[in-house]
PDB file of C-alpha atoms in Angstrom:
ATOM      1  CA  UNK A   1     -92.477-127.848 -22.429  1.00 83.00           C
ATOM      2  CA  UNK A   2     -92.824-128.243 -18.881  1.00 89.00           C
ATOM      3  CA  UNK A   3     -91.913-125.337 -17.086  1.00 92.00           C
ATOM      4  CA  UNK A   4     -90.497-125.528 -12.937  1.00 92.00           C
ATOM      5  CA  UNK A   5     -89.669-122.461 -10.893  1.00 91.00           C
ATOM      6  CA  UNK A   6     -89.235-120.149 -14.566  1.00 92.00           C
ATOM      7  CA  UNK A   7     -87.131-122.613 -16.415  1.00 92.00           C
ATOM      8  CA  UNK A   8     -87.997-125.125 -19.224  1.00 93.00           C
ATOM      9  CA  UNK A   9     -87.333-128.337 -18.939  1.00 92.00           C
ATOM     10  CA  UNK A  10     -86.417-130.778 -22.164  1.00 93.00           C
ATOM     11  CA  UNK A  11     -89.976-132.920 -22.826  1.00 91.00           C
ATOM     12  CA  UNK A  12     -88.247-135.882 -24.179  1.00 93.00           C
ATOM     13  CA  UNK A  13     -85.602-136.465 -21.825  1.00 94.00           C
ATOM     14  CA  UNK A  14     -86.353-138.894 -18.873  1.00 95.00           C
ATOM     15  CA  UNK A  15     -87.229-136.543 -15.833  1.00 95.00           C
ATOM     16  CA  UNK A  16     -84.540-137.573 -13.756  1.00 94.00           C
ATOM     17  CA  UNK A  17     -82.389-135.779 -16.569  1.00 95.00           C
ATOM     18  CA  UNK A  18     -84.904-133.053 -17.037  1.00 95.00           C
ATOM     19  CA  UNK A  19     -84.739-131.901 -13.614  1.00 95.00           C
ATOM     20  CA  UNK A  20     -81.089-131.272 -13.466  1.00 95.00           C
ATOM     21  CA  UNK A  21     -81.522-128.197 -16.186  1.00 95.00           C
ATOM     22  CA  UNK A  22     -82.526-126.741 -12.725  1.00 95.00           C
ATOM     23  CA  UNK A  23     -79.764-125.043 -11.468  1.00 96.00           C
ATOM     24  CA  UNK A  24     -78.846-126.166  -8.164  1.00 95.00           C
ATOM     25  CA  UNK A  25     -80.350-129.487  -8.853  1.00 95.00           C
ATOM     26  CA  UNK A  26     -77.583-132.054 -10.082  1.00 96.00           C
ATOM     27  CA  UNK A  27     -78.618-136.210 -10.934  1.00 96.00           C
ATOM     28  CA  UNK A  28     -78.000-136.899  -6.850  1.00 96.00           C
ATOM     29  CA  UNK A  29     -80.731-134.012  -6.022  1.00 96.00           C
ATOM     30  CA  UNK A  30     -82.968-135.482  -8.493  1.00 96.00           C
ATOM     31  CA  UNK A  31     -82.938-138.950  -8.003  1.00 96.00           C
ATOM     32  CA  UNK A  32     -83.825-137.839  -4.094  1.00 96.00           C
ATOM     33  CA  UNK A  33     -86.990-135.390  -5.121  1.00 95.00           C
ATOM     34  CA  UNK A  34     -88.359-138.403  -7.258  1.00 95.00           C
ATOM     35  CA  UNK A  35     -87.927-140.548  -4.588  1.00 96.00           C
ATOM     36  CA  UNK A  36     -89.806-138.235  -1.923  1.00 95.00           C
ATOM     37  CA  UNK A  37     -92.748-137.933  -4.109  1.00 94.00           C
ATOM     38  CA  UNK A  38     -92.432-141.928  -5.562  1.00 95.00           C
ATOM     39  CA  UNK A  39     -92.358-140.817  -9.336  1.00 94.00           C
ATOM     40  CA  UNK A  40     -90.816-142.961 -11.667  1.00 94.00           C
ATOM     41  CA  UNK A  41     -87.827-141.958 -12.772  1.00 92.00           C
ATOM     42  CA  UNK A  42     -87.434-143.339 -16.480  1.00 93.00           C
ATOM     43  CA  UNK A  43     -91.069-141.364 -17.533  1.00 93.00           C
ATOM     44  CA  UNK A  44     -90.431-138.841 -20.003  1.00 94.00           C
ATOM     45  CA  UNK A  45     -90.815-135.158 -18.506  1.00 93.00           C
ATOM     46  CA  UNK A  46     -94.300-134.546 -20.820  1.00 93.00           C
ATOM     47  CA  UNK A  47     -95.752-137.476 -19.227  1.00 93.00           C
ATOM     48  CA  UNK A  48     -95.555-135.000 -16.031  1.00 92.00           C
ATOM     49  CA  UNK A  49     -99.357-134.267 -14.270  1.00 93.00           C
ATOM     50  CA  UNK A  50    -100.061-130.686 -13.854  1.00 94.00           C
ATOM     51  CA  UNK A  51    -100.199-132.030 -10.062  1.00 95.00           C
ATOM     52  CA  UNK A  52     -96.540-133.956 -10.301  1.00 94.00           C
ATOM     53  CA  UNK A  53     -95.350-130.507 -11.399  1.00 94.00           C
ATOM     54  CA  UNK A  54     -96.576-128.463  -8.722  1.00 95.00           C
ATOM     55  CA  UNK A  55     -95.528-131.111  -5.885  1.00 95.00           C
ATOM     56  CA  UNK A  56     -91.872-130.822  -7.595  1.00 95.00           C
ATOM     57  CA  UNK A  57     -92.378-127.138  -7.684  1.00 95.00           C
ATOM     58  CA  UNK A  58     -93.340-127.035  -4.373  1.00 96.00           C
ATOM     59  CA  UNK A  59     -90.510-129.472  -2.932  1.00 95.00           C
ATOM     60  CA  UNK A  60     -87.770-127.612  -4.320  1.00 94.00           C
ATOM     61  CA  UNK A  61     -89.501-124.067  -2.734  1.00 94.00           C
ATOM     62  CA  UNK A  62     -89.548-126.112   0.514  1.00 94.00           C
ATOM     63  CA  UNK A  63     -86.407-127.600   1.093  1.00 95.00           C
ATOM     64  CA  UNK A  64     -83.587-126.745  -1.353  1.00 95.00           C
ATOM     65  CA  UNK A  65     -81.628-123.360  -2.491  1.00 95.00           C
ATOM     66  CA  UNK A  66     -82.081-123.314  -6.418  1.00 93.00           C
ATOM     67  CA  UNK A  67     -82.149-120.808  -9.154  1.00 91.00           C
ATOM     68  CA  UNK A  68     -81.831-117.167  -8.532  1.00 91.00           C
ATOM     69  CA  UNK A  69     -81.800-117.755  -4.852  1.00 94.00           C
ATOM     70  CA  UNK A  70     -78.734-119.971  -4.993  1.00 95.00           C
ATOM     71  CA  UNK A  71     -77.312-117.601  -7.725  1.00 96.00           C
ATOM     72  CA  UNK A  72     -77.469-114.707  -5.321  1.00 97.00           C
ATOM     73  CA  UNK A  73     -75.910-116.540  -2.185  1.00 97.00           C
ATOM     74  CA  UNK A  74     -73.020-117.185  -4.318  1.00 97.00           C
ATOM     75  CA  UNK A  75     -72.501-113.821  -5.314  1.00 97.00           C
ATOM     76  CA  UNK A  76     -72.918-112.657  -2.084  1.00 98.00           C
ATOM     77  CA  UNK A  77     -70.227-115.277  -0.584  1.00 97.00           C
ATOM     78  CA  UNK A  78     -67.383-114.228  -3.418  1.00 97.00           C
ATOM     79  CA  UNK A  79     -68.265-110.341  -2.693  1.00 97.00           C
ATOM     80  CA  UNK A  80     -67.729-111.181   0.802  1.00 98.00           C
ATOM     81  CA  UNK A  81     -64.350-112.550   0.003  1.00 97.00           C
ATOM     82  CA  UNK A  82     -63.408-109.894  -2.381  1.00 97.00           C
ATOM     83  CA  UNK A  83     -64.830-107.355   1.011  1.00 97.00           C
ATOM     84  CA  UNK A  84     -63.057-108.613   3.467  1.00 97.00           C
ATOM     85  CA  UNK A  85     -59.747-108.846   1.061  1.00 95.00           C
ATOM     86  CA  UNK A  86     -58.620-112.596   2.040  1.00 96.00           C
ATOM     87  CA  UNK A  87     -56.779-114.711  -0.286  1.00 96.00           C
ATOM     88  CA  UNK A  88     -59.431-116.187  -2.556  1.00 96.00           C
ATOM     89  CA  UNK A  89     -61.243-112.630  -2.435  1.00 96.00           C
ATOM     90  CA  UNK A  90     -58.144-111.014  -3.856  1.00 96.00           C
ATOM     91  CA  UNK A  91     -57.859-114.215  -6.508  1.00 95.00           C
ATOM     92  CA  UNK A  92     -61.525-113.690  -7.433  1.00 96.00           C
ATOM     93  CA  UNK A  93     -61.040-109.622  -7.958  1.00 95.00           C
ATOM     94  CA  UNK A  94     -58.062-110.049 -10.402  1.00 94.00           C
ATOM     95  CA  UNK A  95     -59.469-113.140 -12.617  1.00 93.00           C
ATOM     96  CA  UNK A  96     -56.985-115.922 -11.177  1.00 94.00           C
ATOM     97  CA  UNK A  97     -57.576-119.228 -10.433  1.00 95.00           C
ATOM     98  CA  UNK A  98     -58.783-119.647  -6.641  1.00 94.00           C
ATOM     99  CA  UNK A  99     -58.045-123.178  -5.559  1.00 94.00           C
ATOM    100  CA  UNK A 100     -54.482-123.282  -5.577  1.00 91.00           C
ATOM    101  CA  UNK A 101     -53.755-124.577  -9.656  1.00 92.00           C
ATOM    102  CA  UNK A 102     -50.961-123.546 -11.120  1.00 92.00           C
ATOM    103  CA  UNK A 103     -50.948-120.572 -13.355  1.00 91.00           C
ATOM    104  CA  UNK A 104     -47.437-120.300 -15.314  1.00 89.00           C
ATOM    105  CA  UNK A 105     -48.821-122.767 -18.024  1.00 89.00           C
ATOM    106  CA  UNK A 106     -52.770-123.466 -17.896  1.00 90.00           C
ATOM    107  CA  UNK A 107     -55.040-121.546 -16.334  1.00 90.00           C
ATOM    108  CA  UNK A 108     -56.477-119.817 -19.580  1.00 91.00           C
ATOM    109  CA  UNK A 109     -60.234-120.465 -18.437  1.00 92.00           C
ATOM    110  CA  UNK A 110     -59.916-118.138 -15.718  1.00 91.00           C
ATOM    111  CA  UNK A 111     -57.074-115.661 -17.167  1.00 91.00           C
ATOM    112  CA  UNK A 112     -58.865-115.044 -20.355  1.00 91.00           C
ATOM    113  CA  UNK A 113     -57.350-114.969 -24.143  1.00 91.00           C
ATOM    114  CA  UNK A 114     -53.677-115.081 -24.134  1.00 87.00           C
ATOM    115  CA  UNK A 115     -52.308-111.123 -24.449  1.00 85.00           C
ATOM    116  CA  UNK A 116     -49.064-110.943 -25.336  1.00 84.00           C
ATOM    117  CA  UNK A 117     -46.705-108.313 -23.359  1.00 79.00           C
ATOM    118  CA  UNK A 118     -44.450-106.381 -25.722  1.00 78.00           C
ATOM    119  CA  UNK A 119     -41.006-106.969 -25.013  1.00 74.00           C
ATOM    120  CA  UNK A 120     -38.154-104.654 -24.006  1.00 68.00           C
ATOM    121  CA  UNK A 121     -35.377-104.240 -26.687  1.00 71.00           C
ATOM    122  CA  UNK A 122     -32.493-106.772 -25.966  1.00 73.00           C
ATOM    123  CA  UNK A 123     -29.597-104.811 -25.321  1.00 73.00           C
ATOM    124  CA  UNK A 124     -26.759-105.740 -27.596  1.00 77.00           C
ATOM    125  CA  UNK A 125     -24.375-108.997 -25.982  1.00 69.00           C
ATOM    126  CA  UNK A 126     -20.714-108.367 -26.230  1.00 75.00           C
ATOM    127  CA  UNK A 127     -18.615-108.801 -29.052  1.00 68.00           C
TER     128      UNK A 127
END
């Protein structure tokens, strides 16, 4: 397996799909880096020179935020949310969706496994 700034990438697949196991590096991204350094973009990633490797590796050091660096910037930009106690901060702290969908029916990505709430006892109607 090839391997590009600590992470495998598939052998088999064409390199314009291998490159987006990269995290910050989506098809768009990929097309672009392949285009920079004129590699064709149907070759299967373990056609890959040790040179076409480090020239990738080297791009993406250059000029993109990928990996743990772009992991950490995003952490850093909900904890200053969640810090400075706006909206979305206070969304992010309790587990709620953040972009404005509705949460009365849905929303069980963000909220977790359903819990039910026990219910009071119904006081008795009249007769």
């Amino acid at each position: 397996m090839v391997r590009i700034l600590g992470v495998d990438i598939p052998d088999n697949k064409r390199v314009e799909i291998s490159l987006t196991y990269i995290f910050g590096v989506g098809k768009k991204r990929s097309n672009d880096i392949l285009n920079e350094l004129k590699l064709d973009r149907n070759m299967r990633a373990h056609r890959l020179k040790a040179e076409d490797v480090s020239n990738i590796t080297t791009l993406l050091q250059k000029q993109y935020v990928v990996e743990g660096d772009l992991r950490r910037q995003i952490q850093n930009n909900i904890k200053r949310l969640v810090n400075i106690q706006c909206y979305r901060g206070v969304r992010h702290r309790s587990g709620l969706p953040v972009r404005g969908q509705r949460t009365s029916t849905n929303a069980r990505t963000r909220k977790g496994k359903k819990r039910t709430v026990a219910g009071k006892k119904r006081a008795p109607g009249p007769k």
